[in-house]
CSV table of C-alpha atoms in Angstrom, one decimal:
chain,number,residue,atom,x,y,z
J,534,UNK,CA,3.5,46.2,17.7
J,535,UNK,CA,4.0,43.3,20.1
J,536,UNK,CA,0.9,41.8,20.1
J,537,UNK,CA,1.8,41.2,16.1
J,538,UNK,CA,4.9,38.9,16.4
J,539,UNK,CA,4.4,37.4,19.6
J,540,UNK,CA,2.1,34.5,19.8
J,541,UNK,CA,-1.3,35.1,22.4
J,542,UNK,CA,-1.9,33.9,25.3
J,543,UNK,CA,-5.1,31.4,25.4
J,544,UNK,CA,-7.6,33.7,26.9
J,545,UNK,CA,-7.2,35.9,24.2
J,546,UNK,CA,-6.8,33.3,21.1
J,547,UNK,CA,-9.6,31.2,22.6
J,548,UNK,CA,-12.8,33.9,23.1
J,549,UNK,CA,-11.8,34.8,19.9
J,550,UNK,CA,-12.3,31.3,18.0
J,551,UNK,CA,-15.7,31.2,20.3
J,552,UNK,CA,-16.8,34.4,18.6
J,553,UNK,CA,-16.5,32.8,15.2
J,554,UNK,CA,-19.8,30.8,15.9
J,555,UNK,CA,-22.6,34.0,16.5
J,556,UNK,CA,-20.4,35.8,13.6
J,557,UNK,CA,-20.9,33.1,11.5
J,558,UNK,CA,-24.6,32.6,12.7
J,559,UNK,CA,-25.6,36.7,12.8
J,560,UNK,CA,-23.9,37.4,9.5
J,561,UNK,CA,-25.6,34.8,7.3
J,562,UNK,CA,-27.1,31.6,9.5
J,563,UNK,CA,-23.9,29.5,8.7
J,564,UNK,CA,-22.7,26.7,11.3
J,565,UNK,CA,-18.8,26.9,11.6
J,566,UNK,CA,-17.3,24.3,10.8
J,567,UNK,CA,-14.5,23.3,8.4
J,568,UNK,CA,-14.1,19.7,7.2
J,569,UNK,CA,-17.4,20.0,5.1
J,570,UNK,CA,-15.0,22.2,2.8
J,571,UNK,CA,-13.4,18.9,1.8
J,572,UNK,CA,-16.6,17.7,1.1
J,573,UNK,CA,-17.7,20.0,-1.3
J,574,UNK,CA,-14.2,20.3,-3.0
J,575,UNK,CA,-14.7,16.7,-3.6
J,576,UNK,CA,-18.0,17.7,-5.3
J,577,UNK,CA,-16.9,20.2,-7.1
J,578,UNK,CA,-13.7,18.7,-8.2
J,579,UNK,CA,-13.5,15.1,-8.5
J,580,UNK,CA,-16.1,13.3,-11.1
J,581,UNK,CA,-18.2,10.2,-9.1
J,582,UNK,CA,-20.8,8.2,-9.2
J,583,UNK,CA,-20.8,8.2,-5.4
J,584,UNK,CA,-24.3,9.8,-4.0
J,585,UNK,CA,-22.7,11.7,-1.3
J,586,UNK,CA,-21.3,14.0,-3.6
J,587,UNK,CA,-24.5,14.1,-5.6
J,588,UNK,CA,-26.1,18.1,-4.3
J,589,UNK,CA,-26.0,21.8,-4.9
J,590,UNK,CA,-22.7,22.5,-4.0
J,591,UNK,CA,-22.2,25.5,-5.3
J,592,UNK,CA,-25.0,26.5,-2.9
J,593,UNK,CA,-22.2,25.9,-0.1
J,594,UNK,CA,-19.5,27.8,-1.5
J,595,UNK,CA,-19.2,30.0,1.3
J,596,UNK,CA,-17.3,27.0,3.3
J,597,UNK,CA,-14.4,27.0,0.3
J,598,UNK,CA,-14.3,31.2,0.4
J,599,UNK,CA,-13.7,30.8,4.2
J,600,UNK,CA,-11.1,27.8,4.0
J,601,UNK,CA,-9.2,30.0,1.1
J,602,UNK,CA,-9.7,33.1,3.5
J,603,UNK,CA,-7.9,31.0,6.3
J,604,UNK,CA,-5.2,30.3,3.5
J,605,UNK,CA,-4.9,34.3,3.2
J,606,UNK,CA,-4.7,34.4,6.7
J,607,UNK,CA,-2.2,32.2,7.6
J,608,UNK,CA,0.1,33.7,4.7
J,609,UNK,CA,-0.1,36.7,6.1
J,610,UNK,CA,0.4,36.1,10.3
J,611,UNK,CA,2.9,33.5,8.2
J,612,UNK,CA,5.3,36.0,6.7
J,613,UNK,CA,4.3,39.3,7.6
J,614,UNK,CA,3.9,38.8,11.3
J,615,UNK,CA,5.4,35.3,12.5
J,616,UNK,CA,5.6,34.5,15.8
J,617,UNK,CA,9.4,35.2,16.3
J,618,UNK,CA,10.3,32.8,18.9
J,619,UNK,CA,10.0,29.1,18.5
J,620,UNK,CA,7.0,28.0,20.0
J,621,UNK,CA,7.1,27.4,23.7
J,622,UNK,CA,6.6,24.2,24.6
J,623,UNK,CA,6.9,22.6,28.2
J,624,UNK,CA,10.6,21.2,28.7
J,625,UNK,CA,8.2,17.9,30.0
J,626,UNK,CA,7.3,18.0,26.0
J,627,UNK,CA,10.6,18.7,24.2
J,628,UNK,CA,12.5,15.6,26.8
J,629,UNK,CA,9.6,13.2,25.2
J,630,UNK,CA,9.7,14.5,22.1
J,631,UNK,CA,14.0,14.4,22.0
J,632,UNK,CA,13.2,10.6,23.0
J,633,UNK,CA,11.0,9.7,20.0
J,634,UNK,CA,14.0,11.6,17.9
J,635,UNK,CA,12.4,15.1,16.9
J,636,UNK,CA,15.4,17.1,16.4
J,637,UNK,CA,14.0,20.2,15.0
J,638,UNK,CA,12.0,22.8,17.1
J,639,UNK,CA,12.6,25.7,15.1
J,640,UNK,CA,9.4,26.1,13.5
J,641,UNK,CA,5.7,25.6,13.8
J,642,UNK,CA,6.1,22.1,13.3
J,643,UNK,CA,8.8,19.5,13.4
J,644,UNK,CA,10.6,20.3,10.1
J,645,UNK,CA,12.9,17.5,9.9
J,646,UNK,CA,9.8,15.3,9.6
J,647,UNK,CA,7.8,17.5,7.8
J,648,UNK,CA,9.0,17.6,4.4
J,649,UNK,CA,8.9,16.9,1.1
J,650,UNK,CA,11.8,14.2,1.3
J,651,UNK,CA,10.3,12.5,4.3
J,652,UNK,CA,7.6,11.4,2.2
J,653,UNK,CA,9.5,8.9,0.7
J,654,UNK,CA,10.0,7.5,4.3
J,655,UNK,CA,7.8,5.1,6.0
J,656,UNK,CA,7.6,7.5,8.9
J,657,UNK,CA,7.2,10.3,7.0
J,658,UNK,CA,4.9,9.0,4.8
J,659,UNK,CA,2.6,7.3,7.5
J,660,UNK,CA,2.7,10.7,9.2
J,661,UNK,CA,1.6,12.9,6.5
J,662,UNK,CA,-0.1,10.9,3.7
J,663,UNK,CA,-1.4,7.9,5.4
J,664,UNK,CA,-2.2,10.9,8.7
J,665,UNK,CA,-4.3,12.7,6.5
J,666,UNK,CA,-6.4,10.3,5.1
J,667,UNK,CA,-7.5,10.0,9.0
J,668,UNK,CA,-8.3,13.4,9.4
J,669,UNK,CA,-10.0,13.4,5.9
J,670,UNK,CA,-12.0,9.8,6.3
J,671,UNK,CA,-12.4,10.3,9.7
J,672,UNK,CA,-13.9,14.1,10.4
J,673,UNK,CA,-16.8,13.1,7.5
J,674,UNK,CA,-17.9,9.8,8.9
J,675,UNK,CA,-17.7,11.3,12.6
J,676,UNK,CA,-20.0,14.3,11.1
J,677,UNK,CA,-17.6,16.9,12.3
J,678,UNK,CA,-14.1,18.6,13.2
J,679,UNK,CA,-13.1,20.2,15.9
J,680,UNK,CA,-14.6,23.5,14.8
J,681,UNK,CA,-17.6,21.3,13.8
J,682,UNK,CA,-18.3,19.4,17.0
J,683,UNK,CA,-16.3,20.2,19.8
J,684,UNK,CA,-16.6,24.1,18.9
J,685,UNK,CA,-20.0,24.9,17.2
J,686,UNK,CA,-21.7,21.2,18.0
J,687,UNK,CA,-20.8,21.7,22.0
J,688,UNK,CA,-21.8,25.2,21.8
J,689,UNK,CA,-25.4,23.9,20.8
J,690,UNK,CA,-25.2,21.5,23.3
J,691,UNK,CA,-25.4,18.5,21.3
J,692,UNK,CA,-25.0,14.7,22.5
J,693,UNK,CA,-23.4,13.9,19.2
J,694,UNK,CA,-20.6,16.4,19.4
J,695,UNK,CA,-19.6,15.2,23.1
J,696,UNK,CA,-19.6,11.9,21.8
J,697,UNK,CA,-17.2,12.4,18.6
J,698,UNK,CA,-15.2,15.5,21.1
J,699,UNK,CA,-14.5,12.5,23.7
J,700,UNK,CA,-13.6,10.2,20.8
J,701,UNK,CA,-11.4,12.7,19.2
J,702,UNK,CA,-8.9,12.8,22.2
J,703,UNK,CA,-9.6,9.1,22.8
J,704,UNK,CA,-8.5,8.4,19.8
J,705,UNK,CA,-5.2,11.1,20.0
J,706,UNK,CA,-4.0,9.8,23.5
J,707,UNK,CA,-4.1,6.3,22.0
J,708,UNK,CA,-1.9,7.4,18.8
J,709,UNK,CA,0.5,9.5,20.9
J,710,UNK,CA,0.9,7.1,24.0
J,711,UNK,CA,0.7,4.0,21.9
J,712,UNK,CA,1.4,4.1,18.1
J,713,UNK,CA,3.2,7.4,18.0
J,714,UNK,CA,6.5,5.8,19.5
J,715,UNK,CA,6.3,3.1,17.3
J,716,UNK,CA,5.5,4.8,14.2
J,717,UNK,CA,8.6,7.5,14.9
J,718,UNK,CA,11.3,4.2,15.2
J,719,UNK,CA,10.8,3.5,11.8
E,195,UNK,CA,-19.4,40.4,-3.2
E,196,UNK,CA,-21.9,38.9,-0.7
E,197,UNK,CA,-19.5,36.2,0.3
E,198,UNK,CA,-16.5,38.4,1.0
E,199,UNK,CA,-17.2,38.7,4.2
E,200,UNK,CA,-16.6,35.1,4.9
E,201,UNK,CA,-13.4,35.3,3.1
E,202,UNK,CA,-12.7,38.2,5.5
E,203,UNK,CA,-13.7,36.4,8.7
E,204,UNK,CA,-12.1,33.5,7.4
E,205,UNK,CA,-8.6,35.0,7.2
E,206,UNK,CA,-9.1,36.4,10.6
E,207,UNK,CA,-9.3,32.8,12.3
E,208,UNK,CA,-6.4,31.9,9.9
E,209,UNK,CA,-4.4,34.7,11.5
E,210,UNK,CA,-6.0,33.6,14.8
E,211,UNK,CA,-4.8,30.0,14.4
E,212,UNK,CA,-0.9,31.0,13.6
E,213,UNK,CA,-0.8,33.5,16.9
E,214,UNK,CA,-2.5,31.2,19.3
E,215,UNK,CA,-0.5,28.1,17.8
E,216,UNK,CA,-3.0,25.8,17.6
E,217,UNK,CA,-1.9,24.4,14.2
E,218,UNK,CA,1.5,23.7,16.2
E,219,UNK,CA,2.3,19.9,15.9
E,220,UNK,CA,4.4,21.0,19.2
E,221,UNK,CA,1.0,22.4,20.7
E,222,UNK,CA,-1.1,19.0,19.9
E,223,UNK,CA,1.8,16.8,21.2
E,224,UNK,CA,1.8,18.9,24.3
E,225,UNK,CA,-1.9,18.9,25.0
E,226,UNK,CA,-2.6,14.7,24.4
E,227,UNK,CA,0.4,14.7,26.9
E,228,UNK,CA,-1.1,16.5,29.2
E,229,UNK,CA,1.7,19.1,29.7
E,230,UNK,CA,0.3,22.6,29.5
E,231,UNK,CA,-3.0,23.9,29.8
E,232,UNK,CA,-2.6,26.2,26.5
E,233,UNK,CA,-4.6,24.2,24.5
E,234,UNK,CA,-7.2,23.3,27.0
E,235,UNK,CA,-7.6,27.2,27.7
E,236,UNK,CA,-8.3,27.7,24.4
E,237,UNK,CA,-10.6,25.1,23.1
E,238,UNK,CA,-12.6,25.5,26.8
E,239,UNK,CA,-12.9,29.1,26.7
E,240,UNK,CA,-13.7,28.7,22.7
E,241,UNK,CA,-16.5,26.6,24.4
E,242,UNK,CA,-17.5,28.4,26.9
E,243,UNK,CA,-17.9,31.6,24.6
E,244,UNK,CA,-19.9,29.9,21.7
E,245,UNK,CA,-22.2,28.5,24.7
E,246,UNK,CA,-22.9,32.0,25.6
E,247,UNK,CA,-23.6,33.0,22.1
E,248,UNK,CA,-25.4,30.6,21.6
E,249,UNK,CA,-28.1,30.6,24.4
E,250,UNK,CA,-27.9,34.7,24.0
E,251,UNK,CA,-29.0,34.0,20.6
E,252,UNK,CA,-31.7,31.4,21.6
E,253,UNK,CA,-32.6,33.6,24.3
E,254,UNK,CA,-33.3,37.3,22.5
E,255,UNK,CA,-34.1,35.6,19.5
E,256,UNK,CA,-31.6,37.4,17.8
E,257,UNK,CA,-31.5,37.6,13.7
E,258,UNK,CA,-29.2,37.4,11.1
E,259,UNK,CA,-28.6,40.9,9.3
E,260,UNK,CA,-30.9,40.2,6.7
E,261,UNK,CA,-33.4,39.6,9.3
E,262,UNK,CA,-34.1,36.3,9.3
E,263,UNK,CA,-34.4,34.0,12.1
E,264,UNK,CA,-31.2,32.2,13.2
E,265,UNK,CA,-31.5,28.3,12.5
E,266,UNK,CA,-29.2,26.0,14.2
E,267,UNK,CA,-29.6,22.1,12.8
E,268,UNK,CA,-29.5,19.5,15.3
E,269,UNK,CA,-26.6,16.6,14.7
E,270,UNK,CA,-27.9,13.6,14.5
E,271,UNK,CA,-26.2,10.7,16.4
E,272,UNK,CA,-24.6,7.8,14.4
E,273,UNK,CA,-22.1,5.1,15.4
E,274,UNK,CA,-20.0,7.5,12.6
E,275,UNK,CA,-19.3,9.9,15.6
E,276,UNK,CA,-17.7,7.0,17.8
E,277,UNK,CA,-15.5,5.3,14.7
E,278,UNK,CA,-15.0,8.4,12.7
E,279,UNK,CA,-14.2,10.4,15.8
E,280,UNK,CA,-11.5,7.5,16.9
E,281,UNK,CA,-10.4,7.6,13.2
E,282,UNK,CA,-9.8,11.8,13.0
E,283,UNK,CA,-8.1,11.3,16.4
E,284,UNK,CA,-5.5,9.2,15.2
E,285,UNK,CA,-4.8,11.3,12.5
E,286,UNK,CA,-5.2,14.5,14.6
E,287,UNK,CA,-2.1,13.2,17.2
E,288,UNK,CA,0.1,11.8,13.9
E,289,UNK,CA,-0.4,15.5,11.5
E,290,UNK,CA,-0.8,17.8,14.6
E,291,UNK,CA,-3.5,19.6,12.4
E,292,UNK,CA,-7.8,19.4,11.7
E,293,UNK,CA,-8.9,20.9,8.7
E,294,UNK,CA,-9.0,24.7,9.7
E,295,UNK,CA,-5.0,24.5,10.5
E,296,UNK,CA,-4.3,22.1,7.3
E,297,UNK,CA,-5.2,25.6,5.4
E,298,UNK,CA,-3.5,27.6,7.4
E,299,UNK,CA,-0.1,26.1,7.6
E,300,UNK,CA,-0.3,25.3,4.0
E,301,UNK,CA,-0.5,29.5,3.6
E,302,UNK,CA,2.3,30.4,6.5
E,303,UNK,CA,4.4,28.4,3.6
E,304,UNK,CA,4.6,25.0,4.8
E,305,UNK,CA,4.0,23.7,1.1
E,306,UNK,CA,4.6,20.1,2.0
E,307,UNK,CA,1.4,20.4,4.2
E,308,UNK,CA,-0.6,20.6,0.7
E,309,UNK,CA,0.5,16.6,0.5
E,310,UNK,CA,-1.6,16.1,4.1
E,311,UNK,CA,-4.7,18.4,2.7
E,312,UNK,CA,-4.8,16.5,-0.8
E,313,UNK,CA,-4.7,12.8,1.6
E,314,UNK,CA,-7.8,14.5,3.6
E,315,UNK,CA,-9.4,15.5,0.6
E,316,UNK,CA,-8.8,11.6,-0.6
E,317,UNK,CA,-9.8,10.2,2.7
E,318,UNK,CA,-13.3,12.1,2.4
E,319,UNK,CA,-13.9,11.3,-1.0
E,320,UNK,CA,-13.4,7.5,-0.1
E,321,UNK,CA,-15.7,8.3,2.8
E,322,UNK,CA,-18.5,9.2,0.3
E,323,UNK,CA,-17.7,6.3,-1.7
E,324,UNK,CA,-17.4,3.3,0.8
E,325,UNK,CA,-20.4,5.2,2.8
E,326,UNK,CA,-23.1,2.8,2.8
E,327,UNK,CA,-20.9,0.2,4.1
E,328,UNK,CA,-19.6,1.3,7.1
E,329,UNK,CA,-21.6,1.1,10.3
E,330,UNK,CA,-24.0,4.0,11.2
């Protein structure tokens, strides 16, 4: 049962994502994609005035049932069959990161900056609460995640996904050559 | 019952998402560093795959299984795919996570993870709110 708690290799893990678009398509005409979902929970949670959140949300649940499904998912590959080793990165990687003061490689992510006491750092708070607000604002005004656009919108071949895919890492190189440094000194 | 199956194919790309690592902060470092190809294997042959879905799709004119035809909107370009893209960007290199691996890491146990969903969920709704405002 190898292939169960070792992680996969790209050209497995990566077809695989690919065939989430004609699933999606053949089994009910649905565009992947997975930042709307915080769209409609803000619609179906939060009481505004604002217009955006003014439609028939309900009529878009299937985006929440597959964002809780990838909950389920992730609990299970999570506990029942993690990936035992620590994730390999490149030595190139873990000398940068060592530099910038990551300390912990043990787990999917850097655990001694991830946490709950962090937050009440000015790293760790610019890192989680002030990093997800970008992901949040951003991936609605840019129309589109990476599922959304650089999957499913580049599948299609559409202009507008190239655009926000090349502005994506555009905008990632800039935070992790430039900003990221800075940000993990404080 | 109808939408069980998304919940179904939804927690297979969660499972998908833990085994390749792609909701690894380590990963996302790596790749905007340039130092493996992992992550450009993946999201290229993700590409690559859909593509060929896709224009099978297009091509045989294939259905959904209800039957009906398969409809793929267009995006529409705004200026919101430049600055929002620059925007998710940033946030994408600083939480090492989009959206899909925010809910997955969040059910591998990463609890604190739920603080970074709840900010994206903040930073959409303020989206919708400041909206007509911002350049399209």
């Amino acid at each position: 049962m190898n292939i169960l708690t070792q992680p996969w290799p790209w050209y497995v893990s990566g077809p695989l994502i690919g065939l989430m678009v004609p699933t999606l398509l053949i089994l009910g005409n649905k565009t992947f994609g997975i930042s709307s979902s915080l769209r409609h929970i803000c619609a179906a949670c939060i009481p505004t005035k604002a217009e955006f959140f003014k439609y028939d949300w309900k009529a878009e649940s299937w985006n929440m049932i597959f964002a809780f499904g990838i909950i389920l998912g992730g609990l299970v590959a999570g506990y029942f069959f993690q990936n035992l080793d620590p994730v390999r990165i490149s030595e190139s990687t873990v000398a940068d990161l060592n530099a910038m003061g990551v300390k912990n490689y043990s787990g999917l992510i850097p655990l001694d900056i991830f946490n709950f006491r962090e937050l009440l750092t000015l790293r760790g708070f610019i890192l989680m609460v002030v990093g997800g607000f970008f992901v949040g604002f951003g991936t609605r005004y840019a129309g589109g995640c990476t599922s959304g656009h650089s999957i499913m919108g580049l599948s299609n071949l559409q202009f507008p996904s190239l655009v926000a895919t090349i502005c994506f890492f555009v905008g990632g190189l800039a935070m992790t050559w430039f900003i990221l440094p800075w940000i993990m000194s404080l | 019952m109808t939408k069980f199956k998304f919940l179904l194919l939804g927690f297979f790309f969660g499972v998908i998402l833990i085994k390749a690592e792609v909701i690894s902060w380590f990963r996302i470092q790596e790749m905007f560093r340039f130092q493996a190809f992992q992550m450009y294997g993946i999201i290229g042959s993700a590409v690559i795959i859909g593509m060929i879905s896709v224009w099978l799709i297009k091509k045989y004119n294939v259905k959904t299984i209800k039957g009906e035809p398969i409809v793929i909107a267009p995006k529409q370009f705004s200026k919101g795919n430049i600055f929002g893209g620059l925007m998710f960007g940033l946030g994408w290199a600083m939480t090492g996570a989009c959206p899909g691996p925010l809910f997955a890491l969040i059910g591998s146990g990463l609890l604190v993870i739920a603080v970074v969903l709840l900010s994206a969920i903040f930073g959409t709704y303020m989206y919708g709110v400041i909206k007509d405002k911002l350049p399209h």
